[in-house]
PDB file of C-alpha atoms in Angstrom:
ATOM      1  CA  SER I   1     -10.009-104.476  73.432  1.00 40.00           C
ATOM      2  CA  GLY I   2      -6.417-103.353  73.732  1.00 45.00           C
ATOM      3  CA  SER I   3      -3.681-103.310  71.148  1.00 47.00           C
ATOM      4  CA  GLY I   4      -1.199-105.332  73.166  1.00 56.00           C
ATOM      5  CA  THR I   5      -1.513-109.098  73.550  1.00 55.00           C
ATOM      6  CA  ALA I   6      -0.116-111.705  75.913  1.00 52.00           C
ATOM      7  CA  PRO I   7      -1.517-115.258  76.031  1.00 46.00           C
ATOM      8  CA  PRO I   8      -1.468-116.367  79.701  1.00 48.00           C
ATOM      9  CA  THR I   9      -0.772-119.989  80.521  1.00 43.00           C
ATOM     10  CA  GLY I  10      -2.485-121.996  83.231  1.00 41.00           C
ATOM     11  CA  SER I  11       0.314-121.358  85.700  1.00 41.00           C
ATOM     12  CA  GLY I  12       0.660-117.680  84.958  1.00 39.00           C
ATOM     13  CA  SER I  13       4.196-118.177  83.630  1.00 37.00           C
ATOM     14  CA  GLY I  14       5.666-118.166  80.179  1.00 36.00           C
ATOM     15  CA  THR I  15       3.483-115.352  78.894  1.00 41.00           C
ATOM     16  CA  VAL I  16       4.479-113.362  75.839  1.00 36.00           C
ATOM     17  CA  PRO I  17       4.941-109.657  76.591  1.00 39.00           C
ATOM     18  CA  PRO I  18       2.347-107.489  74.869  1.00 46.00           C
ATOM     19  CA  THR I  19       3.120-104.678  72.487  1.00 39.00           C
ATOM     20  CA  GLY I  20       1.264-101.508  71.611  1.00 39.00           C
ATOM     21  CA  SER I  21       0.031 -98.324  73.203  1.00 38.00           C
ATOM     22  CA  GLY I  22      -2.940 -99.587  75.173  1.00 46.00           C
ATOM     23  CA  SER I  23      -5.548 -98.003  72.892  1.00 44.00           C
ATOM     24  CA  GLY I  24      -5.839 -94.736  74.762  1.00 43.00           C
ATOM     25  CA  SER I  25      -6.378 -96.292  78.172  1.00 54.00           C
ATOM     26  CA  GLY I  26      -3.576 -94.239  79.692  1.00 58.00           C
ATOM     27  CA  TYR I  27      -1.229 -97.218  80.023  1.00 66.00           C
ATOM     28  CA  SER I  28       1.718 -97.112  77.634  1.00 65.00           C
ATOM     29  CA  SER I  29       3.325-100.513  78.231  1.00 76.00           C
ATOM     30  CA  LEU I  30       2.823-103.901  79.840  1.00 86.00           C
ATOM     31  CA  SER I  31       5.614-106.429  80.301  1.00 87.00           C
ATOM     32  CA  GLN I  32       5.599-110.184  80.677  1.00 84.00           C
ATOM     33  CA  ALA I  33       6.793-109.833  84.262  1.00 90.00           C
ATOM     34  CA  GLN I  34       3.909-107.500  85.069  1.00 92.00           C
ATOM     35  CA  VAL I  35       1.343-109.880  83.564  1.00 92.00           C
ATOM     36  CA  ASP I  36       2.813-112.736  85.601  1.00 92.00           C
ATOM     37  CA  THR I  37       2.688-110.638  88.775  1.00 95.00           C
ATOM     38  CA  ILE I  38      -0.942-109.649  88.204  1.00 95.00           C
ATOM     39  CA  ILE I  39      -1.903-113.315  87.815  1.00 95.00           C
ATOM     40  CA  ARG I  40       0.160-114.470  90.788  1.00 95.00           C
ATOM     41  CA  LYS I  41      -1.262-111.844  93.128  1.00 95.00           C
ATOM     42  CA  SER I  42      -4.853-111.839  91.885  1.00 95.00           C
ATOM     43  CA  LYS I  43      -5.358-115.606  91.833  1.00 93.00           C
ATOM     44  CA  LYS I  44      -5.006-115.610  95.615  1.00 88.00           C
ATOM     45  CA  ALA I  45      -8.144-113.491  95.806  1.00 87.00           C
ATOM     46  CA  LEU I  46     -10.112-115.971  93.716  1.00 89.00           C
ATOM     47  CA  GLY I  47      -9.515-119.154  95.702  1.00 85.00           C
ATOM     48  CA  ASN I  48     -12.115-121.629  94.443  1.00 84.00           C
ATOM     49  CA  ALA I  49     -14.120-118.908  92.717  1.00 88.00           C
ATOM     50  CA  LYS I  50     -12.737-119.518  89.215  1.00 90.00           C
ATOM     51  CA  PRO I  51     -16.236-120.001  87.728  1.00 90.00           C
ATOM     52  CA  ALA I  52     -17.242-116.657  89.221  1.00 91.00           C
ATOM     53  CA  ALA I  53     -14.152-115.020  87.692  1.00 93.00           C
ATOM     54  CA  VAL I  54     -15.171-116.264  84.237  1.00 92.00           C
ATOM     55  CA  ARG I  55     -18.716-115.044  84.857  1.00 91.00           C
ATOM     56  CA  LEU I  56     -17.384-111.646  85.919  1.00 95.00           C
ATOM     57  CA  THR I  57     -15.361-111.365  82.699  1.00 93.00           C
ATOM     58  CA  PHE I  58     -18.497-111.911  80.636  1.00 91.00           C
ATOM     59  CA  HIS I  59     -20.836-109.737  82.704  1.00 93.00           C
ATOM     60  CA  ASP I  60     -18.364-106.859  82.549  1.00 95.00           C
ATOM     61  CA  CYS I  61     -18.318-107.050  78.749  1.00 92.00           C
ATOM     62  CA  VAL I  62     -22.076-106.796  78.312  1.00 91.00           C
ATOM     63  CA  GLY I  63     -22.257-103.085  77.696  1.00 85.00           C
ATOM     64  CA  GLY I  64     -18.586-102.358  77.349  1.00 86.00           C
ATOM     65  CA  CYS I  65     -15.751-104.265  79.156  1.00 93.00           C
ATOM     66  CA  ASN I  66     -15.266-101.196  81.352  1.00 95.00           C
ATOM     67  CA  GLY I  67     -14.426-102.566  84.802  1.00 96.00           C
ATOM     68  CA  CYS I  68     -17.805-101.604  86.237  1.00 95.00           C
ATOM     69  CA  LEU I  69     -20.455-103.879  87.698  1.00 96.00           C
ATOM     70  CA  ASN I  70     -23.845-103.134  89.190  1.00 95.00           C
ATOM     71  CA  ILE I  71     -23.809-105.463  92.195  1.00 94.00           C
ATOM     72  CA  ASP I  72     -27.379-104.433  93.033  1.00 93.00           C
ATOM     73  CA  ASN I  73     -28.590-106.027  89.821  1.00 91.00           C
ATOM     74  CA  PRO I  74     -30.000-109.496  90.673  1.00 89.00           C
ATOM     75  CA  ASP I  75     -28.350-110.881  87.517  1.00 88.00           C
ATOM     76  CA  ASN I  76     -24.966-110.118  89.092  1.00 91.00           C
ATOM     77  CA  LYS I  77     -25.727-111.880  92.349  1.00 90.00           C
ATOM     78  CA  GLY I  78     -22.773-113.882  93.622  1.00 89.00           C
ATOM     79  CA  LEU I  79     -20.141-111.650  92.010  1.00 93.00           C
ATOM     80  CA  GLU I  80     -19.919-109.008  94.725  1.00 95.00           C
ATOM     81  CA  ASP I  81     -17.298-110.911  96.756  1.00 94.00           C
ATOM     82  CA  VAL I  82     -15.099-111.545  93.714  1.00 95.00           C
ATOM     83  CA  VAL I  83     -15.206-107.867  92.748  1.00 96.00           C
ATOM     84  CA  ALA I  84     -14.372-106.779  96.301  1.00 96.00           C
ATOM     85  CA  LYS I  85     -11.467-109.203  96.675  1.00 96.00           C
ATOM     86  CA  LEU I  86      -9.964-108.353  93.305  1.00 97.00           C
ATOM     87  CA  GLU I  87     -10.343-104.666  94.118  1.00 97.00           C
ATOM     88  CA  GLU I  88      -8.476-105.152  97.385  1.00 96.00           C
ATOM     89  CA  ILE I  89      -5.542-106.702  95.506  1.00 96.00           C
ATOM     90  CA  TYR I  90      -5.770-104.089  92.746  1.00 96.00           C
ATOM     91  CA  GLN I  91      -5.383-101.294  95.295  1.00 96.00           C
ATOM     92  CA  ALA I  92      -2.844-102.972  97.578  1.00 96.00           C
ATOM     93  CA  GLU I  93      -0.526-103.902  94.700  1.00 96.00           C
ATOM     94  CA  GLU I  94      -1.101-100.559  92.934  1.00 95.00           C
ATOM     95  CA  PHE I  95      -2.014-102.292  89.691  1.00 95.00           C
ATOM     96  CA  TYR I  96      -3.843 -99.100  88.739  1.00 94.00           C
ATOM     97  CA  ASN I  97      -0.452 -97.806  87.628  1.00 93.00           C
ATOM     98  CA  ILE I  98      -0.146-100.397  84.863  1.00 92.00           C
ATOM     99  CA  VAL I  99      -3.577-101.788  83.893  1.00 94.00           C
ATOM    100  CA  SER I 100      -7.261-101.072  84.266  1.00 95.00           C
ATOM    101  CA  ARG I 101      -9.616-103.141  86.402  1.00 96.00           C
ATOM    102  CA  ALA I 102     -11.308-104.312  83.213  1.00 96.00           C
ATOM    103  CA  ASP I 103      -7.954-105.678  82.028  1.00 95.00           C
ATOM    104  CA  VAL I 104      -7.426-107.527  85.306  1.00 96.00           C
ATOM    105  CA  TRP I 105     -10.925-109.034  85.169  1.00 96.00           C
ATOM    106  CA  ALA I 106     -10.369-110.183  81.577  1.00 95.00           C
ATOM    107  CA  LEU I 107      -6.945-111.628  82.360  1.00 94.00           C
ATOM    108  CA  MET I 108      -8.194-113.560  85.379  1.00 95.00           C
ATOM    109  CA  GLY I 109     -11.089-114.952  83.362  1.00 93.00           C
ATOM    110  CA  ILE I 110      -8.678-116.430  80.821  1.00 92.00           C
ATOM    111  CA  TRP I 111      -6.405-117.693  83.590  1.00 93.00           C
ATOM    112  CA  SER I 112      -9.334-119.316  85.411  1.00 92.00           C
ATOM    113  CA  VAL I 113     -10.309-121.316  82.333  1.00 90.00           C
ATOM    114  CA  ASN I 114      -6.746-122.451  81.712  1.00 91.00           C
ATOM    115  CA  ASP I 115      -6.149-123.360  85.338  1.00 92.00           C
ATOM    116  CA  THR I 116      -9.343-125.427  85.306  1.00 90.00           C
ATOM    117  CA  ILE I 117      -8.024-127.197  82.193  1.00 91.00           C
ATOM    118  CA  ARG I 118      -4.733-127.829  83.977  1.00 92.00           C
ATOM    119  CA  ARG I 119      -6.501-129.391  86.950  1.00 90.00           C
ATOM    120  CA  ASN I 120      -8.675-131.499  84.660  1.00 91.00           C
ATOM    121  CA  ASN I 121      -5.601-132.853  82.885  1.00 94.00           C
ATOM    122  CA  GLU I 122      -3.845-133.621  86.148  1.00 94.00           C
ATOM    123  CA  ASP I 123      -6.880-135.524  87.458  1.00 93.00           C
ATOM    124  CA  CYS I 124      -7.350-137.338  84.166  1.00 94.00           C
ATOM    125  CA  ALA I 125      -3.711-138.438  84.142  1.00 95.00           C
ATOM    126  CA  LEU I 126      -3.990-139.775  87.683  1.00 94.00           C
ATOM    127  CA  TYR I 127      -7.499-141.231  87.792  1.00 94.00           C
ATOM    128  CA  GLY I 128      -8.512-141.580  84.146  1.00 93.00           C
ATOM    129  CA  PRO I 129      -8.471-144.617  81.837  1.00 91.00           C
ATOM    130  CA  ASN I 130      -4.660-144.667  81.847  1.00 90.00           C
ATOM    131  CA  GLY I 131      -4.234-143.525  85.428  1.00 91.00           C
ATOM    132  CA  THR I 132      -2.811-145.596  88.244  1.00 90.00           C
ATOM    133  CA  LEU I 133      -4.867-144.309  91.172  1.00 93.00           C
ATOM    134  CA  PRO I 134      -8.505-144.834  92.167  1.00 91.00           C
ATOM    135  CA  SER I 135     -10.860-141.866  92.114  1.00 91.00           C
ATOM    136  CA  PRO I 136     -10.429-139.805  95.321  1.00 90.00           C
ATOM    137  CA  ASN I 137     -14.109-138.839  95.305  1.00 87.00           C
ATOM    138  CA  GLN I 138     -17.487-139.928  93.969  1.00 84.00           C
ATOM    139  CA  HIS I 139     -16.759-138.653  90.457  1.00 83.00           C
ATOM    140  CA  SER I 140     -15.987-141.082  87.653  1.00 87.00           C
ATOM    141  CA  TYR I 141     -12.956-140.310  85.484  1.00 90.00           C
ATOM    142  CA  GLU I 142     -13.547-143.243  83.151  1.00 90.00           C
ATOM    143  CA  ASN I 143     -14.378-141.034  80.173  1.00 91.00           C
ATOM    144  CA  CYS I 144     -12.183-138.052  80.971  1.00 91.00           C
ATOM    145  CA  GLN I 145     -10.111-136.498  78.200  1.00 91.00           C
ATOM    146  CA  MET I 146      -6.977-134.375  78.136  1.00 92.00           C
ATOM    147  CA  VAL I 147      -7.681-130.832  76.958  1.00 89.00           C
ATOM    148  CA  THR I 148      -5.352-128.282  75.375  1.00 88.00           C
ATOM    149  CA  ASP I 149      -4.963-124.789  76.839  1.00 83.00           C
ATOM    150  CA  LEU I 150      -7.392-122.098  75.799  1.00 81.00           C
ATOM    151  CA  GLN I 151      -5.459-120.367  73.053  1.00 82.00           C
ATOM    152  CA  VAL I 152      -6.909-116.913  73.583  1.00 81.00           C
ATOM    153  CA  PRO I 153      -4.433-114.012  73.704  1.00 81.00           C
ATOM    154  CA  PHE I 154      -4.836-111.524  76.502  1.00 86.00           C
ATOM    155  CA  LYS I 155      -5.603-108.128  74.981  1.00 85.00           C
ATOM    156  CA  TRP I 156      -4.969-105.159  77.229  1.00 89.00           C
ATOM    157  CA  GLY I 157      -5.929-101.504  77.008  1.00 90.00           C
ATOM    158  CA  ARG I 158      -9.532-101.440  78.258  1.00 93.00           C
ATOM    159  CA  LYS I 159     -10.669 -98.231  79.933  1.00 94.00           C
ATOM    160  CA  ASP I 160     -12.556 -98.293  83.232  1.00 95.00           C
ATOM    161  CA  CYS I 161     -15.680 -96.235  83.747  1.00 94.00           C
ATOM    162  CA  GLU I 162     -15.419 -93.265  86.085  1.00 94.00           C
ATOM    163  CA  THR I 163     -17.028 -95.066  89.051  1.00 95.00           C
ATOM    164  CA  SER I 164     -15.123 -98.365  88.647  1.00 96.00           C
ATOM    165  CA  PRO I 165     -15.396-101.017  90.010  1.00 97.00           C
ATOM    166  CA  TYR I 166     -19.080-100.294  90.678  1.00 96.00           C
ATOM    167  CA  ALA I 167     -21.900 -98.851  88.629  1.00 94.00           C
ATOM    168  CA  SER I 168     -25.628 -98.238  88.989  1.00 92.00           C
ATOM    169  CA  THR I 169     -26.584 -98.653  85.328  1.00 89.00           C
ATOM    170  CA  ASP I 170     -28.470-101.619  83.923  1.00 87.00           C
ATOM    171  CA  VAL I 171     -26.641-103.068  80.904  1.00 88.00           C
ATOM    172  CA  HIS I 172     -29.485-105.494  80.141  1.00 86.00           C
ATOM    173  CA  LEU I 173     -27.859-108.865  80.689  1.00 86.00           C
ATOM    174  CA  PRO I 174     -29.585-111.746  78.876  1.00 83.00           C
ATOM    175  CA  ALA I 175     -32.546-113.151  80.806  1.00 79.00           C
ATOM    176  CA  ALA I 176     -32.084-116.598  82.309  1.00 76.00           C
ATOM    177  CA  ASN I 177     -35.265-117.833  80.641  1.00 81.00           C
ATOM    178  CA  LEU I 178     -34.290-116.962  77.062  1.00 85.00           C
ATOM    179  CA  GLY I 179     -34.891-119.722  74.541  1.00 89.00           C
ATOM    180  CA  TYR I 180     -32.732-120.606  71.544  1.00 91.00           C
ATOM    181  CA  ASP I 181     -33.951-117.765  69.335  1.00 93.00           C
ATOM    182  CA  GLY I 182     -33.613-115.202  72.113  1.00 92.00           C
ATOM    183  CA  LEU I 183     -30.079-116.302  72.970  1.00 91.00           C
ATOM    184  CA  MET I 184     -28.922-116.255  69.374  1.00 93.00           C
ATOM    185  CA  GLN I 185     -30.443-112.833  68.803  1.00 93.00           C
ATOM    186  CA  PHE I 186     -28.855-111.354  71.925  1.00 91.00           C
ATOM    187  CA  PHE I 187     -25.338-112.650  71.305  1.00 91.00           C
ATOM    188  CA  SER I 188     -25.465-111.849  67.612  1.00 93.00           C
ATOM    189  CA  SER I 189     -26.500-108.273  68.357  1.00 91.00           C
ATOM    190  CA  GLU I 190     -24.198-107.708  71.350  1.00 88.00           C
ATOM    191  CA  PHE I 191     -21.057-109.594  70.266  1.00 89.00           C
ATOM    192  CA  GLU I 192     -21.648-110.733  66.677  1.00 93.00           C
ATOM    193  CA  PHE I 193     -21.323-114.342  67.909  1.00 93.00           C
ATOM    194  CA  THR I 194     -22.178-117.270  65.673  1.00 95.00           C
ATOM    195  CA  PRO I 195     -24.461-120.068  66.965  1.00 93.00           C
ATOM    196  CA  ARG I 196     -21.343-122.218  67.439  1.00 93.00           C
ATOM    197  CA  GLU I 197     -19.699-119.542  69.605  1.00 91.00           C
ATOM    198  CA  VAL I 198     -22.874-119.104  71.649  1.00 90.00           C
ATOM    199  CA  THR I 199     -22.984-122.862  72.254  1.00 90.00           C
ATOM    200  CA  ALA I 200     -19.374-122.803  73.454  1.00 86.00           C
ATOM    201  CA  LEU I 201     -20.181-119.931  75.812  1.00 84.00           C
ATOM    202  CA  MET I 202     -23.139-121.825  77.265  1.00 84.00           C
ATOM    203  CA  GLY I 203     -20.781-124.748  77.853  1.00 79.00           C
ATOM    204  CA  VAL I 204     -18.644-122.548  80.096  1.00 77.00           C
ATOM    205  CA  HIS I 205     -21.418-122.829  82.682  1.00 72.00           C
ATOM    206  CA  THR I 206     -20.233-126.400  83.374  1.00 75.00           C
ATOM    207  CA  LEU I 207     -17.295-124.865  85.254  1.00 76.00           C
ATOM    208  CA  GLY I 208     -19.655-123.922  88.058  1.00 63.00           C
ATOM    209  CA  LYS I 209     -22.925-125.118  89.493  1.00 58.00           C
ATOM    210  CA  ALA I 210     -26.382-123.734  90.091  1.00 53.00           C
ATOM    211  CA  ASP I 211     -26.832-121.883  93.352  1.00 55.00           C
ATOM    212  CA  ILE I 212     -30.253-120.778  94.569  1.00 49.00           C
ATOM    213  CA  PHE I 213     -28.613-117.678  96.047  1.00 53.00           C
ATOM    214  CA  ASN I 214     -27.487-116.600  92.580  1.00 49.00           C
ATOM    215  CA  SER I 215     -30.222-118.050  90.384  1.00 46.00           C
ATOM    216  CA  GLY I 216     -33.339-117.742  92.532  1.00 38.00           C
TER     217      GLY I 216
END
């Protein structure tokens, strides 16, 4: 992780400028305006793929948070389009002059969670128990709850691998059929996560949905 921090909001505005040297990544500074620009430009590439952006953030960090993904690995199926679209923006906007790809992927993962929270709160206010409008779809908002923003600061300064954004190595992502003991062992060894943190991470999967193309 980097030495500078900037907690992004759901809208990509109002971020606190980071401080620090970037932990040897080659980037010496990062301003609030630059963070806002990265979010504003990159979110266009995501469209409705916010769950995939969160998944990309995690998959990149298994083995190092280094802006490299093996898209030939079946466990990364469904992420190839997100990587390609973010790379197109990264090159076109010349973000390589200010942050690494790994930093962009991490930032957009945090933004995706917060923007999902924002949308949830908007829907809950309109269609929930205290709302004034009927549900616009088949979903019930009767038990919806307002949620606070994800208070996770954006840490910058990650260093991309030499072949970024792609790699051919296998970082040994956790198998989809792992049971409780296997999950706890993996996340404790890889990230020093507690069982509570692992449970929260599993809950992130509710942002998306199962797809036979990705899951088999």
